[in-house]
């Protein structure tokens, strides 16, 4: 009777989609079912916002027909590769899928999918309670299909797999985390055979991305009693696979009859107490990690017994390492957890010592707006079994809370900044940035926190004058050592760059600008998010920019292509491969919405750049993302693309410098890698639609894509990003599954050290030649790379370089000569290129080698090196001047796991470079015998 009432309820009085699907499916004579979590939640009286419709036939065709029945303008997102489609209707995400069966490769979670029956589809599901289906149309309308007794398991609150659990969990190890999550959320028990299989297969979790594991673990933390799920993770061996630091808390040591508490048990008690009072995930993480450093700091002393001195400090440092390992957000959320861990003993110390106003002010200052969460954590940290002790602690914490309230009302310390800033100090004493400014600021801050002066401007200003007098400073007078007006004034300055949020000032061109010697330059780290489908998003917030700049980087460049020109074709053709728009319609769509699209293909990466007006982001981004994540390659588009590229090839091959670059790649890479083959017309003609589809599906995967965005991205846009872009990555996201695959075939160390000293392609009658000198060189993460960049710049990397002076200014061989590096994961190609008058080809090459030998034999002049340092510093700052420039530079650094500290490290290297260092580097890296030479034209 219970089930009959429920089945009628789902078909008649639940979501209106069922009636519409029934009507359309009956017309098309299709058997449709509602399946999975929505059926489970119906029987559990839980709300489900996701509805899965299974059809024996084409899920895409049924979705499009149902959408048309609802409204001709209803947008349907089609994922052809997976035979699914999805749209949003009446507050629910409605997904349609054709019945299918799957088979898995041992080393991957990506299944091979083929058409199947209803039984095939239900048997592939994770648990019996999720393998329930109710017929919407046809003969089985209103009938429950329960092949694996899932309804009985629901009533008994049992979790078991439909098939052999070893196969289920080995095929998709994330299902083990889902078992624990369901047990924790729903209060179910994992059936013994299934539990044992999880223990046997726990090691298989290693093929799952940390982001996906954390998605499940975070849901465990957010359950009513997180300790249930954490204990299950520990007992099954899953916890040891991703967070062994928690298991390391277990155990009690006894020395001379004195024991400490079990920190594992204590931690779980604290997490459970927090879960009762707050749904804040990051506060729960603070509770989970608050004692994480106790194993490292545990000591026994005969006088005091067991101690864990400094565990709060060391624990706060461990938070960053743990978050990094788990691919958790390295942004303000991580810093919030670090703060809670670092400060969780401070309120307790206030209780144990005399509560002074000064100590309370400092706690408020350090905790800021997180003081209330910190107090919740401290109160939860009391887990004694003695009621009188708990009562006493709670009364003391209540006293601390009252004191915090009084001090905050009186002194306004929370998130406080002193009333005197550095700018006022500098203008008052006519100072440039210097140590004295910081000394005065610190003195004022400490005086206010200690209660020596009130938190008011007048008192702070008076103290500023007094502190300045102590330092020998006088108000309004030029300080000792200042230059007269108009003279150059070299200064040591600390610069903080907040990319994109600064307003430019109008220059007074009648005054000579101040010359600064920059010694320190701090960049703000971007905000880092891991979106639901695992793709990292790096956000460079810029409130002054109403154009949203987005860079999508895919590790799918020519170095990974299976056939010559496949990478270029697969990604350059994306704009013409939209499933819902033709190439012409796409161009019109972009133009109408003021959007630009550029695609760059290099040896390692595909770079897709979009510039979208903020007002049109919600209209444009879903289309663009769906286009690049689920392209619909068509033969006619590919044919037109081939014809165009063949014409380009014919034109480019006639250009000497283009041909020289082709030959350089053939010289530097082995022939078995496509990038080491010179492109021909036949290579382009041999590209097929199937190749493009396969290459895209193999490379455009969650773990292979990164997104960088800048602009005025407010909260409303961040909220919508999941719907506008990320959840359209592929159809399986709605089900919480993963499309993560292995990266494309890697050639991380492919370069040939030195194969042929000279390659010449003769062009009879040529008036000029193009030459390239190239060698295999150190990679981007090599410890000497930054020093080498200084050497490279001095040698030929800017307009006034040695090669430019020699070959262009003095000898007139060329209009320009240039040297640079192409970086790969572990190596690089260092190359020098120039177009020269044909009669002087050999002389120009010889002069390049002579300059190398000169740098080895003689020390560079200090003035020349200083000029290069200034030039490079200017280029460094220009590359991060504004959020768009910084976004592009950071995206490049990120290719090599380098962060915003790269700028400061490069500045440090520049300051330390000496003529002796340049000479030593030249002897190591500018050795003529190590270079190969490529010439297109004629050797004189």
mmCIF file of C-alpha atoms in Angstrom, residues 131-371:
data_model
loop_
_atom_site.group_PDB
_atom_site.id
_atom_site.type_symbol
_atom_site.label_atom_id
_atom_site.label_comp_id
_atom_site.label_asym_id
_atom_site.label_seq_id
_atom_site.Cartn_x
_atom_site.Cartn_y
_atom_site.Cartn_z
ATOM 1 C CA UNK A 131 18.927 1.053 -9.008
ATOM 2 C CA UNK A 132 15.171 1.634 -8.731
ATOM 3 C CA UNK A 133 13.051 2.743 -11.694
ATOM 4 C CA UNK A 134 9.390 3.715 -12.045
ATOM 5 C CA UNK A 135 7.787 3.544 -15.466
ATOM 6 C CA UNK A 136 6.494 6.809 -16.880
ATOM 7 C CA UNK A 137 5.118 5.467 -20.165
ATOM 8 C CA UNK A 138 4.363 2.246 -21.959
ATOM 9 C CA UNK A 139 3.456 -1.075 -20.443
ATOM 10 C CA UNK A 140 5.396 -0.424 -17.238
ATOM 11 C CA UNK A 141 3.771 2.924 -16.461
ATOM 12 C CA UNK A 142 3.531 3.277 -12.685
ATOM 13 C CA UNK A 143 5.360 0.020 -12.106
ATOM 14 C CA UNK A 144 8.432 -0.206 -9.913
ATOM 15 C CA UNK A 145 11.344 -2.059 -11.501
ATOM 16 C CA UNK A 146 13.461 -3.380 -8.653
ATOM 17 C CA UNK A 147 15.871 -6.001 -9.956
ATOM 18 C CA UNK A 148 18.132 -6.037 -6.911
ATOM 19 C CA UNK A 149 15.724 -5.688 -3.949
ATOM 20 C CA UNK A 150 16.635 -2.030 -3.510
ATOM 21 C CA UNK A 151 13.227 -1.227 -1.995
ATOM 22 C CA UNK A 152 13.833 -3.777 0.785
ATOM 23 C CA UNK A 153 17.299 -2.305 1.356
ATOM 24 C CA UNK A 154 15.734 1.144 1.649
ATOM 25 C CA UNK A 155 13.360 -0.074 4.321
ATOM 26 C CA UNK A 156 16.177 -1.936 6.131
ATOM 27 C CA UNK A 157 18.580 1.015 5.690
ATOM 28 C CA UNK A 158 21.184 -1.211 4.057
ATOM 29 C CA UNK A 159 23.802 -0.220 1.467
ATOM 30 C CA UNK A 160 24.871 -2.950 -0.958
ATOM 31 C CA UNK A 161 25.957 -3.067 -4.598
ATOM 32 C CA UNK A 162 23.761 -4.547 -7.351
ATOM 33 C CA UNK A 163 26.588 -6.749 -8.654
ATOM 34 C CA UNK A 164 29.809 -8.144 -7.196
ATOM 35 C CA UNK A 165 31.121 -5.259 -5.000
ATOM 36 C CA UNK A 166 34.750 -5.963 -5.948
ATOM 37 C CA UNK A 167 33.884 -5.301 -9.581
ATOM 38 C CA UNK A 168 31.686 -2.296 -8.754
ATOM 39 C CA UNK A 169 34.376 -0.609 -6.654
ATOM 40 C CA UNK A 170 37.318 -1.539 -8.852
ATOM 41 C CA UNK A 171 35.526 -0.160 -11.917
ATOM 42 C CA UNK A 172 34.747 3.134 -10.217
ATOM 43 C CA UNK A 173 36.561 3.544 -6.883
ATOM 44 C CA UNK A 174 34.763 6.801 -6.104
ATOM 45 C CA UNK A 175 31.716 4.641 -5.321
ATOM 46 C CA UNK A 176 33.466 3.618 -2.098
ATOM 47 C CA UNK A 177 33.444 7.240 -0.945
ATOM 48 C CA UNK A 178 29.809 7.492 -2.012
ATOM 49 C CA UNK A 179 28.995 4.437 0.126
ATOM 50 C CA UNK A 180 30.465 6.143 3.166
ATOM 51 C CA UNK A 181 28.740 9.411 2.286
ATOM 52 C CA UNK A 182 25.302 7.762 1.974
ATOM 53 C CA UNK A 183 25.865 5.902 5.237
ATOM 54 C CA UNK A 184 26.750 9.174 6.958
ATOM 55 C CA UNK A 185 23.999 11.291 5.384
ATOM 56 C CA UNK A 186 21.155 8.758 5.500
ATOM 57 C CA UNK A 187 22.078 6.804 8.602
ATOM 58 C CA UNK A 188 22.385 3.557 6.606
ATOM 59 C CA UNK A 189 24.592 0.553 7.371
ATOM 60 C CA UNK A 190 27.058 -0.791 4.818
ATOM 61 C CA UNK A 191 26.307 -4.492 4.352
ATOM 62 C CA UNK A 192 29.270 -6.727 5.516
ATOM 63 C CA UNK A 193 30.152 -8.122 2.084
ATOM 64 C CA UNK A 194 30.151 -4.605 0.613
ATOM 65 C CA UNK A 195 32.132 -3.258 3.589
ATOM 66 C CA UNK A 196 34.789 -5.963 3.153
ATOM 67 C CA UNK A 197 35.051 -5.154 -0.555
ATOM 68 C CA UNK A 198 35.695 -1.496 0.259
ATOM 69 C CA UNK A 199 38.561 -2.532 2.555
ATOM 70 C CA UNK A 200 40.025 -4.745 -0.189
ATOM 71 C CA UNK A 201 39.765 -2.044 -2.844
ATOM 72 C CA UNK A 202 40.614 1.067 -0.801
ATOM 73 C CA UNK A 203 43.983 1.372 -2.567
ATOM 74 C CA UNK A 204 42.118 1.835 -5.879
ATOM 75 C CA UNK A 205 41.193 5.328 -4.702
ATOM 76 C CA UNK A 206 44.619 6.379 -6.006
ATOM 77 C CA UNK A 207 43.248 6.662 -9.570
ATOM 78 C CA UNK A 208 40.616 9.182 -8.435
ATOM 79 C CA UNK A 209 41.403 12.874 -8.437
ATOM 80 C CA UNK A 210 41.699 14.531 -5.063
ATOM 81 C CA UNK A 211 39.071 17.073 -6.101
ATOM 82 C CA UNK A 212 36.445 14.363 -6.572
ATOM 83 C CA UNK A 213 37.408 12.644 -3.330
ATOM 84 C CA UNK A 214 37.086 15.937 -1.506
ATOM 85 C CA UNK A 215 33.678 16.578 -3.057
ATOM 86 C CA UNK A 216 32.441 13.402 -1.350
ATOM 87 C CA UNK A 217 34.377 13.970 1.871
ATOM 88 C CA UNK A 218 33.021 17.500 2.201
ATOM 89 C CA UNK A 219 29.495 16.108 1.984
ATOM 90 C CA UNK A 220 30.431 13.699 4.789
ATOM 91 C CA UNK A 221 31.610 16.649 6.891
ATOM 92 C CA UNK A 222 28.309 18.422 6.228
ATOM 93 C CA UNK A 223 26.208 15.472 7.410
ATOM 94 C CA UNK A 224 24.416 15.641 10.758
ATOM 95 C CA UNK A 225 27.055 13.544 12.526
ATOM 96 C CA UNK A 226 30.308 13.684 10.515
ATOM 97 C CA UNK A 227 32.140 11.299 12.842
ATOM 98 C CA UNK A 228 30.077 8.422 11.443
ATOM 99 C CA UNK A 229 31.512 8.924 7.964
ATOM 100 C CA UNK A 230 35.038 9.761 9.169
ATOM 101 C CA UNK A 231 35.156 6.568 11.236
ATOM 102 C CA UNK A 232 33.957 4.545 8.258
ATOM 103 C CA UNK A 233 36.634 6.134 6.075
ATOM 104 C CA UNK A 234 39.224 5.174 8.673
ATOM 105 C CA UNK A 235 37.942 1.642 9.275
ATOM 106 C CA UNK A 236 37.818 0.835 5.552
ATOM 107 C CA UNK A 237 41.291 2.224 4.852
ATOM 108 C CA UNK A 238 39.975 5.015 2.636
ATOM 109 C CA UNK A 239 41.129 7.777 4.986
ATOM 110 C CA UNK A 240 44.727 6.571 4.742
ATOM 111 C CA UNK A 241 44.558 7.137 0.976
ATOM 112 C CA UNK A 242 43.912 10.881 1.162
ATOM 113 C CA UNK A 243 44.105 12.163 4.759
ATOM 114 C CA UNK A 244 46.405 9.911 6.842
ATOM 115 C CA UNK A 245 47.132 12.810 9.205
ATOM 116 C CA UNK A 246 43.737 12.232 10.875
ATOM 117 C CA UNK A 247 44.395 8.521 11.451
ATOM 118 C CA UNK A 248 47.787 9.484 12.931
ATOM 119 C CA UNK A 249 45.941 11.198 15.802
ATOM 120 C CA UNK A 250 44.773 7.834 17.133
ATOM 121 C CA UNK A 251 46.170 6.205 20.245
ATOM 122 C CA UNK A 252 46.989 6.953 23.867
ATOM 123 C CA UNK A 253 50.526 6.910 25.271
ATOM 124 C CA UNK A 254 51.109 6.157 28.946
ATOM 125 C CA UNK A 255 54.233 7.144 30.862
ATOM 126 C CA UNK A 256 54.640 6.528 34.578
ATOM 127 C CA UNK A 257 50.938 5.974 34.873
ATOM 128 C CA UNK A 258 50.104 9.295 33.185
ATOM 129 C CA UNK A 259 48.201 9.267 29.891
ATOM 130 C CA UNK A 260 46.981 11.872 27.446
ATOM 131 C CA UNK A 261 43.576 11.757 25.777
ATOM 132 C CA UNK A 262 43.018 10.067 22.417
ATOM 133 C CA UNK A 263 43.269 13.029 20.049
ATOM 134 C CA UNK A 264 41.480 11.129 17.263
ATOM 135 C CA UNK A 265 38.410 10.536 19.433
ATOM 136 C CA UNK A 266 38.604 14.103 20.731
ATOM 137 C CA UNK A 267 38.800 15.552 17.197
ATOM 138 C CA UNK A 268 35.716 13.640 16.073
ATOM 139 C CA UNK A 269 33.831 14.869 19.129
ATOM 140 C CA UNK A 270 34.754 18.462 18.306
ATOM 141 C CA UNK A 271 33.669 18.059 14.663
ATOM 142 C CA UNK A 272 30.313 16.582 15.747
ATOM 143 C CA UNK A 273 29.718 19.461 18.160
ATOM 144 C CA UNK A 274 30.420 22.007 15.433
ATOM 145 C CA UNK A 275 28.065 20.163 13.053
ATOM 146 C CA UNK A 276 25.255 20.637 15.585
ATOM 147 C CA UNK A 277 25.588 24.434 15.613
ATOM 148 C CA UNK A 278 26.946 25.451 12.193
ATOM 149 C CA UNK A 279 26.691 24.343 8.540
ATOM 150 C CA UNK A 280 29.939 26.195 7.726
ATOM 151 C CA UNK A 281 32.109 23.663 5.856
ATOM 152 C CA UNK A 282 35.333 25.552 6.533
ATOM 153 C CA UNK A 283 34.605 25.830 10.247
ATOM 154 C CA UNK A 284 34.192 22.043 10.190
ATOM 155 C CA UNK A 285 37.588 21.786 8.511
ATOM 156 C CA UNK A 286 39.004 24.010 11.260
ATOM 157 C CA UNK A 287 37.568 21.593 13.832
ATOM 158 C CA UNK A 288 38.963 18.591 11.950
ATOM 159 C CA UNK A 289 42.489 20.043 11.751
ATOM 160 C CA UNK A 290 42.706 22.038 14.984
ATOM 161 C CA UNK A 291 44.916 19.423 16.710
ATOM 162 C CA UNK A 292 46.496 18.002 13.549
ATOM 163 C CA UNK A 293 50.065 18.746 14.735
ATOM 164 C CA UNK A 294 49.760 17.027 18.119
ATOM 165 C CA UNK A 295 51.572 13.840 17.017
ATOM 166 C CA UNK A 296 54.592 15.934 15.937
ATOM 167 C CA UNK A 297 54.652 18.058 19.114
ATOM 168 C CA UNK A 298 53.887 15.400 21.723
ATOM 169 C CA UNK A 299 56.419 15.355 24.608
ATOM 170 C CA UNK A 300 56.538 13.926 28.115
ATOM 171 C CA UNK A 301 57.972 15.820 31.061
ATOM 172 C CA UNK A 302 58.216 14.361 34.562
ATOM 173 C CA UNK A 303 56.981 17.598 36.097
ATOM 174 C CA UNK A 304 54.100 18.557 33.808
ATOM 175 C CA UNK A 305 53.276 15.264 32.135
ATOM 176 C CA UNK A 306 52.254 15.195 28.471
ATOM 177 C CA UNK A 307 52.426 18.419 26.448
ATOM 178 C CA UNK A 308 51.850 19.524 22.860
ATOM 179 C CA UNK A 309 53.590 22.897 22.865
ATOM 180 C CA UNK A 310 53.336 24.811 19.597
ATOM 181 C CA UNK A 311 50.851 22.435 18.001
ATOM 182 C CA UNK A 312 48.593 25.343 17.060
ATOM 183 C CA UNK A 313 51.414 27.110 15.180
ATOM 184 C CA UNK A 314 52.760 24.008 13.442
ATOM 185 C CA UNK A 315 49.197 22.884 12.721
ATOM 186 C CA UNK A 316 48.425 26.163 10.935
ATOM 187 C CA UNK A 317 51.464 25.561 8.720
ATOM 188 C CA UNK A 318 50.301 22.007 8.007
ATOM 189 C CA UNK A 319 46.928 23.298 6.790
ATOM 190 C CA UNK A 320 48.473 24.746 3.630
ATOM 191 C CA UNK A 321 50.314 21.508 2.839
ATOM 192 C CA UNK A 322 47.193 19.417 3.424
ATOM 193 C CA UNK A 323 44.987 21.735 1.346
ATOM 194 C CA UNK A 324 47.557 21.672 -1.458
ATOM 195 C CA UNK A 325 47.802 17.874 -1.413
ATOM 196 C CA UNK A 326 44.019 17.562 -1.466
ATOM 197 C CA UNK A 327 43.630 20.164 -4.246
ATOM 198 C CA UNK A 328 41.493 22.248 -1.900
ATOM 199 C CA UNK A 329 41.091 25.999 -2.540
ATOM 200 C CA UNK A 330 44.297 27.879 -1.736
ATOM 201 C CA UNK A 331 42.457 31.132 -1.099
ATOM 202 C CA UNK A 332 40.723 32.915 1.767
ATOM 203 C CA UNK A 333 38.995 29.664 2.764
ATOM 204 C CA UNK A 334 42.353 28.020 3.440
ATOM 205 C CA UNK A 335 43.583 31.119 5.265
ATOM 206 C CA UNK A 336 40.401 31.075 7.368
ATOM 207 C CA UNK A 337 41.134 27.474 8.438
ATOM 208 C CA UNK A 338 44.759 28.374 9.140
ATOM 209 C CA UNK A 339 43.608 31.245 11.325
ATOM 210 C CA UNK A 340 41.244 29.056 13.347
ATOM 211 C CA UNK A 341 43.952 26.438 13.910
ATOM 212 C CA UNK A 342 46.546 29.059 14.860
ATOM 213 C CA UNK A 343 44.248 30.906 17.286
ATOM 214 C CA UNK A 344 42.191 28.104 18.831
ATOM 215 C CA UNK A 345 44.154 28.207 22.114
ATOM 216 C CA UNK A 346 44.045 31.992 22.523
ATOM 217 C CA UNK A 347 40.567 32.257 24.131
ATOM 218 C CA UNK A 348 41.495 29.389 26.447
ATOM 219 C CA UNK A 349 44.634 31.288 27.448
ATOM 220 C CA UNK A 350 42.454 34.317 28.226
ATOM 221 C CA UNK A 351 40.416 32.165 30.579
ATOM 222 C CA UNK A 352 43.455 30.716 32.325
ATOM 223 C CA UNK A 353 45.209 34.090 32.675
ATOM 224 C CA UNK A 354 43.748 37.352 33.831
ATOM 225 C CA UNK A 355 41.544 38.699 31.057
ATOM 226 C CA UNK A 356 43.112 42.060 30.211
ATOM 227 C CA UNK A 357 41.699 44.575 27.777
ATOM 228 C CA UNK A 358 44.988 44.463 25.849
ATOM 229 C CA UNK A 359 44.797 40.678 25.342
ATOM 230 C CA UNK A 360 41.178 40.949 24.216
ATOM 231 C CA UNK A 361 42.025 43.728 21.749
ATOM 232 C CA UNK A 362 44.812 41.627 20.237
ATOM 233 C CA UNK A 363 42.533 38.629 19.895
ATOM 234 C CA UNK A 364 39.904 40.773 18.179
ATOM 235 C CA UNK A 365 42.549 42.294 15.919
ATOM 236 C CA UNK A 366 44.000 38.894 14.923
ATOM 237 C CA UNK A 367 40.658 37.103 14.510
ATOM 238 C CA UNK A 368 38.750 39.930 12.818
ATOM 239 C CA UNK A 369 35.313 38.932 11.584
ATOM 240 C CA UNK A 370 36.082 35.286 12.342
ATOM 241 C CA UNK A 371 36.032 35.820 16.113
#
